[in-house]
Amino acid sequence: MEWVNAIVQGVLIGGLYALFAAGLSLIFGVMRLVNIAHGDMVVAAAYLALVIVQMTGLHPLASVLLVVPLMAVLGYFMQRFLLNPTIGKDFLSPLLVTFGISIILQNGLLVLFTADSRRLAAGSIETASIQLVSGLSLGVLPLLMFMASVLIIFGMELVFFRTRLGRAFRATSDDPEMAQLMNLDRNDVFGMAMALSAAVVAIAGIFLAIRANFDPASGPARLIFGFEAVIIGGLGNLWGTLAGGVVLGIAQAIGAQISPGWQILAGHLVFFLVLGLKPRGLFPRMD
Amino acid sequence: MPRAHSIERATRASRLTVAPWWAGRADMRLLGEVYYFVALATLWNLLAGYAGLVSVGQQAYVGFGGYVLFALAMFLGVHPLLAIVLAGIAGAVIAIPVAPLLFRLQGAYFAIGTWVLAEVFRLGFAQISSLGGGSGISLPASAVTGIAASRPLREMLVYWVALAIAIVAIAFAVILLRSRIGLALTALRDSEVASESLGIDIWRTKLFVYVGVAGLTSMAGAFIFLQKLRVSPDAAFSVNDWTAYVIFIAVIGGIGTIEGPIVGTILFFLLRETLADLGTTYLMILGAVAIVVMLRMPKGLWGWFVARTGLTLVPIRRRVIFPAEPR
Amino acid sequence: MPEPILSLTGLRAGYGDFQALFGIDLDVEPGETLALIGANGAGKTTLLRAVTGLVGCAPEMVAFDGRPIGGMRPDRIAALGVAMVPEGRRLFRSLSVEENLLIGGERARKGEWTLERIYDLFPILREKRRNPATALSGGQQQMVAIGRALMANPRLILFDEISLGLAPVVIRDIYAAVPAIIASGVAAILVEQDVSRALGVAQRFVCMQEGRVSLAGRPGDHDRAAITAAYFGMAR
């Protein structure tokens, strides 16, 4: 039963990993950019939520209303002023700039908030759980987060495939040159893509803050989990990314059952295993 | 002009070689640090600027080299200086099965993959209790005295090893780039598709460079922790120390040139000595400067200098000379 | 005398170290169809790319409506009313036929070309509107590419080798739509390797050879021999 419980927990946290991954995936799809600072943006959002909750007394989950738009705007401007100038020439520049942003974010947060571990209290909902069968219970919060992740991914697919903006994303991703000839302002399209990614990052950050302890150095681990979820699931497919997140979560849960020190390591090993055996991921989109 | 340069280089080299006689202990340690950063930056630059393999996970090999040295010295009683070389070989050997996996990832995904590798090493070594587990271990005095009997002699040897590592790293890069592989790399840089159609084995070329760099990075790592006398997973596989600083040095100095990493390292240490506070703020400033350099001066300080003056210290470029056109 | 809608003056352009155009002088009047012919490598596509801003050049070398646009950003040039049907179609493969057309009309000017009009012009597209654009046959894709350019209601449309790779029957169908396009008042540059087709619809032609204009005039002005000579560069 312990094992079943562990696996169920793994599935639920997979939703959070998928959220980390979704933003990363979107950016890569639209502009072939991998944002090394992605994980640090999640942590920054967590700190932002912390500050807002402290200032306004809002419930953490409600802080979404403020954190999401704020992060979206910040993401838009970061893209337009720091990243857009680097895209297109080679892949080295954007990678190094995002790496620089990552280091600056981490250290900036360190200066502002010290290295103390933080957590966002969400009240009684944190410990509430539903008993399924004897010995197996689902935490209400993890369950809610998982469902939210599914909904968000669903929403992203909707934006991508049914809106004008999504059309612009797909066209720019297919053929950036031709997209420009269609009078699409590349700078704006990229900015909007990063804004959307930042919005998802904001939600992931709030979930992270409630679920676990975090500190300024937590960013890289989130990036890696998101990245592993994308690779395990398969590029170009948001639902695949969800599956990848779940696989990662389960791998980590099994690892933790074996020995606490093996939790994250187990995830990495599964990642390398998938990379070795199925390099295109478990559910790659047929291209 | 080449002759003047080689004379200049020779005089500088000889001054550095006899440093143990004119520099104090602290200065020698500092110079040692400069040398190993030059080595790390040169190697990273070779990988990223020339082979197009951008790694943010070279700390994997730095830490690996450190741990192998400690293991060899502590468990097998190997002479520490010999252990440095062996650690380098071990690093190259372990890179061989790893590279094919990583090469399945493209571009920036490759970068993150190298980071994951470093994490695997970090978590893995943290599990080995005989090497101190999560908190690390110090090098026993017996291993230290094994280097040489007297302390001054020890420090001299350590200093020369550091200098040697820097020279070996630069020499590796220069020789590689002047060789056929170097030509292949330049072709690769310009166009992978075209190079492939000419029969250049991209994969083998990249593998050779990756493995070579891994080995030399491990050697540098072994030296670093020999000098520090203590190794721990967080220190050995620190992203900040072995990747962030190194990348910023390479970027500011100038990616894709041999002199760039050297210039960058000198600047890095000048800044560090003049700016009082280390760590957090310094790293942020460095990061910001690196970003500005990437946006404004993508070829770094050295690239800017070359563009202005047309000088190069280390000739590795080939120029095509067109025969006079008949008009 | 109305101002030419497009005016190229001494246009020099190229790719990095390789220069493709060595001083092109060329005018297109509003509503006129100009045929641009020449062998492979003559520089025709480079010329079109310079006009659309995909290849840089000095500002005064390309003037649209009297305004210098050389080297301007492609999306700004598109906003002024220039649209291109590129060589090889280059449809967006993640988009359906209808989505490709819609994105062409992203920031369209006011005009007669709407989705419905395009479907009237190319009825087969109405049937296939939801299909992925790249799942269509070559000729149908060409129709989508043309429709996509028209959706913007441009004042100048650039056709780059629209008959390339298509069967004669299909080419005929596509060219059957050209009069309707011309009738809507849009100026056009028609790049073609199929010389007779091009001269059949154009009011004027320009022949290029190795980055220079080798012959220009109206289709009736020159005989076959002269055109062939200019095309292959034998008139030297």
PDB file of N, CA and C in Angstrom, chain A residues 24-25 28 34 36 81-82 85-86 91-93 95-97 99-101 103-104 106-108 110-111 220 223-224 227-228 230-231 235 259 261-262 264-265 268-269 271-272 275-276 279, chain B residues 44 48-49 52-54 56 101-102 104-105 107-109 111-113 115-117 119-120 123-124 127 239-240 243-244 247-248 251 255 279-281 283-284 287-288 291 294-295 298:
ATOM      1  N   LEU A  24       8.318  26.060 -20.722  1.00  0.00           N
ATOM      2  CA  LEU A  24       9.590  25.823 -21.424  1.00  0.00           C
ATOM      3  C   LEU A  24       9.323  25.377 -22.856  1.00  0.00           C
ATOM      4  N   SER A  25       8.369  24.462 -22.969  1.00  0.00           N
ATOM      5  CA  SER A  25       8.005  23.867 -24.243  1.00  0.00           C
ATOM      6  C   SER A  25       7.451  24.907 -25.206  1.00  0.00           C
ATOM      7  N   PHE A  28      10.195  27.138 -26.571  1.00  0.00           N
ATOM      8  CA  PHE A  28      11.024  26.447 -27.540  1.00  0.00           C
ATOM      9  C   PHE A  28      10.282  26.263 -28.846  1.00  0.00           C
ATOM     10  N   VAL A  34      15.631  28.102 -25.518  1.00  0.00           N
ATOM     11  CA  VAL A  34      15.491  27.404 -24.245  1.00  0.00           C
ATOM     12  C   VAL A  34      15.873  28.384 -23.157  1.00  0.00           C
ATOM     13  N   ILE A  36      17.101  29.220 -19.894  1.00  0.00           N
ATOM     14  CA  ILE A  36      17.801  28.631 -18.756  1.00  0.00           C
ATOM     15  C   ILE A  36      17.299  29.230 -17.442  1.00  0.00           C
ATOM     16  N   PHE A  81      13.372  43.216 -24.584  1.00  0.00           N
ATOM     17  CA  PHE A  81      14.593  43.999 -24.443  1.00  0.00           C
ATOM     18  C   PHE A  81      15.852  43.194 -24.270  1.00  0.00           C
ATOM     19  N   LEU A  82      15.734  42.014 -23.628  1.00  0.00           N
ATOM     20  CA  LEU A  82      16.951  41.237 -23.406  1.00  0.00           C
ATOM     21  C   LEU A  82      17.109  40.091 -24.391  1.00  0.00           C
ATOM     22  N   PRO A  85      16.821  40.719 -29.076  1.00  0.00           N
ATOM     23  CA  PRO A  85      18.024  41.087 -29.833  1.00  0.00           C
ATOM     24  C   PRO A  85      18.965  39.912 -30.085  1.00  0.00           C
ATOM     25  N   THR A  86      18.839  38.857 -29.311  1.00  0.00           N
ATOM     26  CA  THR A  86      19.803  37.767 -29.483  1.00  0.00           C
ATOM     27  C   THR A  86      19.291  36.649 -30.365  1.00  0.00           C
ATOM     28  N   PHE A  91      22.483  30.086 -31.661  1.00  0.00           N
ATOM     29  CA  PHE A  91      21.774  29.687 -30.456  1.00  0.00           C
ATOM     30  C   PHE A  91      22.613  29.947 -29.213  1.00  0.00           C
ATOM     31  N   LEU A  92      23.853  30.334 -29.416  1.00  0.00           N
ATOM     32  CA  LEU A  92      24.742  30.566 -28.283  1.00  0.00           C
ATOM     33  C   LEU A  92      24.309  31.794 -27.491  1.00  0.00           C
ATOM     34  N   SER A  93      24.032  32.897 -28.217  1.00  0.00           N
ATOM     35  CA  SER A  93      23.712  34.138 -27.520  1.00  0.00           C
ATOM     36  C   SER A  93      22.489  34.035 -26.621  1.00  0.00           C
ATOM     37  N   LEU A  95      21.139  31.516 -25.269  1.00  0.00           N
ATOM     38  CA  LEU A  95      21.410  30.586 -24.190  1.00  0.00           C
ATOM     39  C   LEU A  95      22.245  31.265 -23.115  1.00  0.00           C
ATOM     40  N   LEU A  96      23.277  31.975 -23.531  1.00  0.00           N
ATOM     41  CA  LEU A  96      24.151  32.613 -22.556  1.00  0.00           C
ATOM     42  C   LEU A  96      23.460  33.768 -21.858  1.00  0.00           C
ATOM     43  N   VAL A  97      22.616  34.494 -22.606  1.00  0.00           N
ATOM     44  CA  VAL A  97      21.900  35.594 -21.964  1.00  0.00           C
ATOM     45  C   VAL A  97      20.932  35.046 -20.925  1.00  0.00           C
ATOM     46  N   PHE A  99      21.256  32.303 -19.379  1.00  0.00           N
ATOM     47  CA  PHE A  99      22.082  31.808 -18.281  1.00  0.00           C
ATOM     48  C   PHE A  99      22.469  32.962 -17.370  1.00  0.00           C
ATOM     49  N   GLY A 100      22.841  34.076 -17.986  1.00  0.00           N
ATOM     50  CA  GLY A 100      23.186  35.259 -17.200  1.00  0.00           C
ATOM     51  C   GLY A 100      22.004  35.722 -16.363  1.00  0.00           C
ATOM     52  N   ILE A 101      20.825  35.731 -16.976  1.00  0.00           N
ATOM     53  CA  ILE A 101      19.625  36.138 -16.241  1.00  0.00           C
ATOM     54  C   ILE A 101      19.385  35.200 -15.067  1.00  0.00           C
ATOM     55  N   ILE A 103      21.584  33.475 -13.316  1.00  0.00           N
ATOM     56  CA  ILE A 103      22.524  33.754 -12.227  1.00  0.00           C
ATOM     57  C   ILE A 103      22.143  35.036 -11.499  1.00  0.00           C
ATOM     58  N   ILE A 104      21.753  36.036 -12.283  1.00  0.00           N
ATOM     59  CA  ILE A 104      21.399  37.310 -11.664  1.00  0.00           C
ATOM     60  C   ILE A 104      20.153  37.165 -10.808  1.00  0.00           C
ATOM     61  N   GLN A 106      18.987  34.433  -9.348  1.00  0.00           N
ATOM     62  CA  GLN A 106      19.279  33.652  -8.145  1.00  0.00           C
ATOM     63  C   GLN A 106      19.952  34.499  -7.095  1.00  0.00           C
ATOM     64  N   ASN A 107      20.961  35.247  -7.535  1.00  0.00           N
ATOM     65  CA  ASN A 107      21.712  36.033  -6.570  1.00  0.00           C
ATOM     66  C   ASN A 107      20.935  37.251  -6.103  1.00  0.00           C
ATOM     67  N   GLY A 108      20.123  37.796  -6.987  1.00  0.00           N
ATOM     68  CA  GLY A 108      19.279  38.919  -6.590  1.00  0.00           C
ATOM     69  C   GLY A 108      18.310  38.494  -5.502  1.00  0.00           C
ATOM     70  N   LEU A 110      18.752  36.054  -3.525  1.00  0.00           N
ATOM     71  CA  LEU A 110      19.554  35.782  -2.341  1.00  0.00           C
ATOM     72  C   LEU A 110      19.775  37.061  -1.544  1.00  0.00           C
ATOM     73  N   VAL A 111      20.093  38.121  -2.256  1.00  0.00           N
ATOM     74  CA  VAL A 111      20.333  39.396  -1.581  1.00  0.00           C
ATOM     75  C   VAL A 111      19.050  39.914  -0.937  1.00  0.00           C
ATOM     76  N   PRO A 220      17.323  26.014 -10.478  1.00  0.00           N
ATOM     77  CA  PRO A 220      17.866  25.020 -11.404  1.00  0.00           C
ATOM     78  C   PRO A 220      17.181  23.661 -11.319  1.00  0.00           C
ATOM     79  N   LEU A 223      14.036  23.812 -13.285  1.00  0.00           N
ATOM     80  CA  LEU A 223      14.337  23.799 -14.713  1.00  0.00           C
ATOM     81  C   LEU A 223      14.616  22.386 -15.173  1.00  0.00           C
ATOM     82  N   ILE A 224      15.439  21.691 -14.392  1.00  0.00           N
ATOM     83  CA  ILE A 224      15.823  20.342 -14.785  1.00  0.00           C
ATOM     84  C   ILE A 224      14.612  19.408 -14.796  1.00  0.00           C
ATOM     85  N   PHE A 227      12.591  20.263 -17.823  1.00  0.00           N
ATOM     86  CA  PHE A 227      13.321  19.802 -18.986  1.00  0.00           C
ATOM     87  C   PHE A 227      13.211  18.294 -19.135  1.00  0.00           C
ATOM     88  N   GLU A 228      13.394  17.577 -18.028  1.00  0.00           N
ATOM     89  CA  GLU A 228      13.308  16.118 -18.097  1.00  0.00           C
ATOM     90  C   GLU A 228      11.909  15.683 -18.510  1.00  0.00           C
ATOM     91  N   VAL A 230       9.873  17.299 -20.431  1.00  0.00           N
ATOM     92  CA  VAL A 230       9.737  17.544 -21.861  1.00  0.00           C
ATOM     93  C   VAL A 230      10.417  16.442 -22.670  1.00  0.00           C
ATOM     94  N   ILE A 231      11.632  16.092 -22.278  1.00  0.00           N
ATOM     95  CA  ILE A 231      12.383  15.098 -23.047  1.00  0.00           C
ATOM     96  C   ILE A 231      11.764  13.714 -22.906  1.00  0.00           C
ATOM     97  N   LEU A 235       9.153  15.951 -27.618  1.00  0.00           N
ATOM     98  CA  LEU A 235       9.060  17.354 -27.999  1.00  0.00           C
ATOM     99  C   LEU A 235       7.799  17.638 -28.798  1.00  0.00           C
ATOM    100  N   SER A 259      15.327   4.720  -1.152  1.00  0.00           N
ATOM    101  CA  SER A 259      16.185   5.423  -0.196  1.00  0.00           C
ATOM    102  C   SER A 259      16.017   6.912  -0.446  1.00  0.00           C
ATOM    103  N   GLY A 261      17.886   9.442  -0.394  1.00  0.00           N
ATOM    104  CA  GLY A 261      18.884  10.101  -1.230  1.00  0.00           C
ATOM    105  C   GLY A 261      18.730   9.776  -2.693  1.00  0.00           C
ATOM    106  N   TRP A 262      17.931   8.766  -2.985  1.00  0.00           N
ATOM    107  CA  TRP A 262      17.808   8.336  -4.371  1.00  0.00           C
ATOM    108  C   TRP A 262      16.663   8.981  -5.117  1.00  0.00           C
ATOM    109  N   ILE A 264      15.785  12.090  -6.281  1.00  0.00           N
ATOM    110  CA  ILE A 264      16.015  12.871  -7.491  1.00  0.00           C
ATOM    111  C   ILE A 264      16.900  12.117  -8.469  1.00  0.00           C
ATOM    112  N   LEU A 265      17.847  11.391  -7.910  1.00  0.00           N
ATOM    113  CA  LEU A 265      18.763  10.630  -8.757  1.00  0.00           C
ATOM    114  C   LEU A 265      17.990   9.648  -9.635  1.00  0.00           C
ATOM    115  N   HIS A 268      16.714  11.358 -12.627  1.00  0.00           N
ATOM    116  CA  HIS A 268      17.765  11.613 -13.625  1.00  0.00           C
ATOM    117  C   HIS A 268      18.085  10.347 -14.402  1.00  0.00           C
ATOM    118  N   LEU A 269      18.141   9.230 -13.674  1.00  0.00           N
ATOM    119  CA  LEU A 269      18.510   7.986 -14.353  1.00  0.00           C
ATOM    120  C   LEU A 269      17.442   7.569 -15.354  1.00  0.00           C
ATOM    121  N   PHE A 271      15.541   9.589 -16.887  1.00  0.00           N
ATOM    122  CA  PHE A 271      15.727  10.535 -17.989  1.00  0.00           C
ATOM    123  C   PHE A 271      16.781  10.034 -18.966  1.00  0.00           C
ATOM    124  N   PHE A 272      17.918   9.637 -18.445  1.00  0.00           N
ATOM    125  CA  PHE A 272      18.986   9.159 -19.320  1.00  0.00           C
ATOM    126  C   PHE A 272      18.592   7.853 -20.001  1.00  0.00           C
ATOM    127  N   LEU A 275      16.416   8.796 -22.822  1.00  0.00           N
ATOM    128  CA  LEU A 275      17.264   9.434 -23.829  1.00  0.00           C
ATOM    129  C   LEU A 275      18.030   8.392 -24.630  1.00  0.00           C
ATOM    130  N   GLY A 276      18.454   7.342 -23.925  1.00  0.00           N
ATOM    131  CA  GLY A 276      19.220   6.304 -24.594  1.00  0.00           C
ATOM    132  C   GLY A 276      18.361   5.387 -25.443  1.00  0.00           C
ATOM    133  N   PRO A 279      15.091   8.225 -27.920  1.00  0.00           N
ATOM    134  CA  PRO A 279      15.584   9.599 -27.914  1.00  0.00           C
ATOM    135  C   PRO A 279      14.528  10.641 -28.241  1.00  0.00           C
TER     136      PRO A 279
ATOM    137  N   TRP B  44      36.349  25.262 -22.015  1.00  0.00           N
ATOM    138  CA  TRP B  44      34.931  25.500 -22.259  1.00  0.00           C
ATOM    139  C   TRP B  44      34.742  26.176 -23.610  1.00  0.00           C
ATOM    140  N   ALA B  48      32.489  25.114 -26.722  1.00  0.00           N
ATOM    141  CA  ALA B  48      31.331  25.909 -27.122  1.00  0.00           C
ATOM    142  C   ALA B  48      31.594  26.766 -28.344  1.00  0.00           C
ATOM    143  N   GLY B  49      32.718  27.475 -28.316  1.00  0.00           N
ATOM    144  CA  GLY B  49      32.970  28.420 -29.389  1.00  0.00           C
ATOM    145  C   GLY B  49      33.401  27.757 -30.681  1.00  0.00           C
ATOM    146  N   GLY B  52      30.773  24.050 -31.022  1.00  0.00           N
ATOM    147  CA  GLY B  52      29.338  24.303 -30.951  1.00  0.00           C
ATOM    148  C   GLY B  52      28.634  23.502 -29.876  1.00  0.00           C
ATOM    149  N   LEU B  53      29.389  22.960 -28.949  1.00  0.00           N
ATOM    150  CA  LEU B  53      28.772  22.185 -27.869  1.00  0.00           C
ATOM    151  C   LEU B  53      28.760  23.051 -26.620  1.00  0.00           C
ATOM    152  N   VAL B  54      27.642  23.703 -26.382  1.00  0.00           N
ATOM    153  CA  VAL B  54      27.581  24.592 -25.242  1.00  0.00           C
ATOM    154  C   VAL B  54      27.211  23.801 -24.007  1.00  0.00           C
ATOM    155  N   VAL B  56      26.702  23.644 -19.881  1.00  0.00           N
ATOM    156  CA  VAL B  56      26.622  24.324 -18.591  1.00  0.00           C
ATOM    157  C   VAL B  56      26.820  23.286 -17.493  1.00  0.00           C
ATOM    158  N   LEU B 101      24.976   9.702 -25.417  1.00  0.00           N
ATOM    159  CA  LEU B 101      23.665  10.030 -24.856  1.00  0.00           C
ATOM    160  C   LEU B 101      23.377  11.515 -25.003  1.00  0.00           C
ATOM    161  N   LEU B 102      24.344  12.325 -24.598  1.00  0.00           N
ATOM    162  CA  LEU B 102      24.148  13.772 -24.642  1.00  0.00           C
ATOM    163  C   LEU B 102      24.006  14.279 -26.065  1.00  0.00           C
ATOM    164  N   ARG B 104      22.439  13.185 -28.368  1.00  0.00           N
ATOM    165  CA  ARG B 104      21.100  13.051 -28.908  1.00  0.00           C
ATOM    166  C   ARG B 104      20.284  14.320 -28.686  1.00  0.00           C
ATOM    167  N   LEU B 105      20.825  15.180 -27.841  1.00  0.00           N
ATOM    168  CA  LEU B 105      20.128  16.430 -27.570  1.00  0.00           C
ATOM    169  C   LEU B 105      20.748  17.539 -28.404  1.00  0.00           C
ATOM    170  N   GLY B 107      21.495  21.595 -29.411  1.00  0.00           N
ATOM    171  CA  GLY B 107      21.576  22.980 -28.977  1.00  0.00           C
ATOM    172  C   GLY B 107      21.439  23.191 -27.487  1.00  0.00           C
ATOM    173  N   ALA B 108      20.445  23.969 -27.128  1.00  0.00           N
ATOM    174  CA  ALA B 108      20.305  24.335 -25.725  1.00  0.00           C
ATOM    175  C   ALA B 108      19.863  23.153 -24.874  1.00  0.00           C
ATOM    176  N   TYR B 109      19.172  22.208 -25.484  1.00  0.00           N
ATOM    177  CA  TYR B 109      18.785  21.019 -24.725  1.00  0.00           C
ATOM    178  C   TYR B 109      20.021  20.213 -24.350  1.00  0.00           C
ATOM    179  N   ALA B 111      22.771  21.572 -23.599  1.00  0.00           N
ATOM    180  CA  ALA B 111      23.316  22.297 -22.449  1.00  0.00           C
ATOM    181  C   ALA B 111      22.686  21.809 -21.153  1.00  0.00           C
ATOM    182  N   ILE B 112      21.367  21.740 -21.137  1.00  0.00           N
ATOM    183  CA  ILE B 112      20.709  21.311 -19.913  1.00  0.00           C
ATOM    184  C   ILE B 112      21.071  19.858 -19.606  1.00  0.00           C
ATOM    185  N   GLY B 113      21.204  19.065 -20.650  1.00  0.00           N
ATOM    186  CA  GLY B 113      21.590  17.672 -20.459  1.00  0.00           C
ATOM    187  C   GLY B 113      22.922  17.558 -19.730  1.00  0.00           C
ATOM    188  N   TRP B 115      24.038  19.624 -17.666  1.00  0.00           N
ATOM    189  CA  TRP B 115      23.760  20.020 -16.290  1.00  0.00           C
ATOM    190  C   TRP B 115      23.185  18.835 -15.516  1.00  0.00           C
ATOM    191  N   VAL B 116      22.286  18.110 -16.163  1.00  0.00           N
ATOM    192  CA  VAL B 116      21.713  16.935 -15.511  1.00  0.00           C
ATOM    193  C   VAL B 116      22.818  15.931 -15.180  1.00  0.00           C
ATOM    194  N   LEU B 117      23.743  15.783 -16.130  1.00  0.00           N
ATOM    195  CA  LEU B 117      24.863  14.865 -15.888  1.00  0.00           C
ATOM    196  C   LEU B 117      25.612  15.268 -14.626  1.00  0.00           C
ATOM    197  N   GLU B 119      24.489  16.877 -12.145  1.00  0.00           N
ATOM    198  CA  GLU B 119      23.664  16.572 -10.997  1.00  0.00           C
ATOM    199  C   GLU B 119      23.738  15.090 -10.642  1.00  0.00           C
ATOM    200  N   VAL B 120      23.751  14.245 -11.670  1.00  0.00           N
ATOM    201  CA  VAL B 120      23.868  12.803 -11.429  1.00  0.00           C
ATOM    202  C   VAL B 120      25.168  12.509 -10.689  1.00  0.00           C
ATOM    203  N   LEU B 123      24.864  13.887  -7.021  1.00  0.00           N
ATOM    204  CA  LEU B 123      24.047  13.029  -6.166  1.00  0.00           C
ATOM    205  C   LEU B 123      24.703  11.668  -5.967  1.00  0.00           C
ATOM    206  N   GLY B 124      25.348  11.185  -7.023  1.00  0.00           N
ATOM    207  CA  GLY B 124      26.000   9.893  -6.932  1.00  0.00           C
ATOM    208  C   GLY B 124      27.124   9.902  -5.913  1.00  0.00           C
ATOM    209  N   GLN B 127      26.410   9.830  -2.286  1.00  0.00           N
ATOM    210  CA  GLN B 127      26.003   8.552  -1.721  1.00  0.00           C
ATOM    211  C   GLN B 127      27.192   7.732  -1.239  1.00  0.00           C
ATOM    212  N   VAL B 239      27.775  24.855  -9.636  1.00  0.00           N
ATOM    213  CA  VAL B 239      27.530  25.505 -10.924  1.00  0.00           C
ATOM    214  C   VAL B 239      28.152  26.889 -10.945  1.00  0.00           C
ATOM    215  N   ASN B 240      28.013  27.602  -9.847  1.00  0.00           N
ATOM    216  CA  ASN B 240      28.541  28.960  -9.791  1.00  0.00           C
ATOM    217  C   ASN B 240      30.033  28.991 -10.033  1.00  0.00           C
ATOM    218  N   THR B 243      31.064  26.741 -13.554  1.00  0.00           N
ATOM    219  CA  THR B 243      30.429  27.003 -14.837  1.00  0.00           C
ATOM    220  C   THR B 243      30.113  28.479 -15.015  1.00  0.00           C
ATOM    221  N   ALA B 244      29.442  29.075 -14.033  1.00  0.00           N
ATOM    222  CA  ALA B 244      29.046  30.477 -14.202  1.00  0.00           C
ATOM    223  C   ALA B 244      30.258  31.377 -14.406  1.00  0.00           C
ATOM    224  N   ILE B 247      32.025  30.564 -17.738  1.00  0.00           N
ATOM    225  CA  ILE B 247      31.307  31.041 -18.923  1.00  0.00           C
ATOM    226  C   ILE B 247      31.408  32.550 -19.031  1.00  0.00           C
ATOM    227  N   PHE B 248      31.229  33.233 -17.912  1.00  0.00           N
ATOM    228  CA  PHE B 248      31.300  34.688 -17.969  1.00  0.00           C
ATOM    229  C   PHE B 248      32.686  35.139 -18.407  1.00  0.00           C
ATOM    230  N   VAL B 251      32.898  34.549 -22.146  1.00  0.00           N
ATOM    231  CA  VAL B 251      32.062  35.475 -22.906  1.00  0.00           C
ATOM    232  C   VAL B 251      32.678  36.862 -22.940  1.00  0.00           C
ATOM    233  N   ILE B 255      34.418  34.694 -27.045  1.00  0.00           N
ATOM    234  CA  ILE B 255      34.232  33.293 -27.421  1.00  0.00           C
ATOM    235  C   ILE B 255      34.814  33.066 -28.803  1.00  0.00           C
ATOM    236  N   GLY B 279      31.465  36.838  -4.048  1.00  0.00           N
ATOM    237  CA  GLY B 279      30.212  36.087  -3.958  1.00  0.00           C
ATOM    238  C   GLY B 279      29.054  36.736  -4.681  1.00  0.00           C
ATOM    239  N   THR B 280      28.021  36.935  -3.931  1.00  0.00           N
ATOM    240  CA  THR B 280      26.724  37.261  -4.514  1.00  0.00           C
ATOM    241  C   THR B 280      26.729  38.463  -5.460  1.00  0.00           C
ATOM    242  N   THR B 281      27.070  39.627  -4.939  1.00  0.00           N
ATOM    243  CA  THR B 281      26.979  40.812  -5.778  1.00  0.00           C
ATOM    244  C   THR B 281      27.957  40.758  -6.940  1.00  0.00           C
ATOM    245  N   LEU B 283      29.012  38.192  -8.480  1.00  0.00           N
ATOM    246  CA  LEU B 283      28.470  37.285  -9.489  1.00  0.00           C
ATOM    247  C   LEU B 283      27.385  37.975 -10.304  1.00  0.00           C
ATOM    248  N   MET B 284      26.564  38.764  -9.622  1.00  0.00           N
ATOM    249  CA  MET B 284      25.503  39.459 -10.330  1.00  0.00           C
ATOM    250  C   MET B 284      26.074  40.466 -11.316  1.00  0.00           C
ATOM    251  N   GLY B 287      27.483  38.704 -14.196  1.00  0.00           N
ATOM    252  CA  GLY B 287      26.421  38.228 -15.069  1.00  0.00           C
ATOM    253  C   GLY B 287      25.875  39.351 -15.931  1.00  0.00           C
ATOM    254  N   ALA B 288      25.670  40.503 -15.300  1.00  0.00           N
ATOM    255  CA  ALA B 288      25.130  41.629 -16.051  1.00  0.00           C
ATOM    256  C   ALA B 288      26.107  42.069 -17.133  1.00  0.00           C
ATOM    257  N   ILE B 291      25.985  39.700 -19.999  1.00  0.00           N
ATOM    258  CA  ILE B 291      24.801  39.904 -20.832  1.00  0.00           C
ATOM    259  C   ILE B 291      25.011  41.093 -21.753  1.00  0.00           C
ATOM    260  N   MET B 294      27.305  40.167 -24.512  1.00  0.00           N
ATOM    261  CA  MET B 294      26.648  39.319 -25.510  1.00  0.00           C
ATOM    262  C   MET B 294      25.771  40.151 -26.427  1.00  0.00           C
ATOM    263  N   LEU B 295      25.131  41.200 -25.869  1.00  0.00           N
ATOM    264  CA  LEU B 295      24.224  41.996 -26.680  1.00  0.00           C
ATOM    265  C   LEU B 295      24.962  43.009 -27.545  1.00  0.00           C
ATOM    266  N   PRO B 298      29.414  40.894 -29.184  1.00  0.00           N
ATOM    267  CA  PRO B 298      29.340  39.439 -29.114  1.00  0.00           C
ATOM    268  C   PRO B 298      30.688  38.761 -29.211  1.00  0.00           C
TER     269      PRO B 298
END
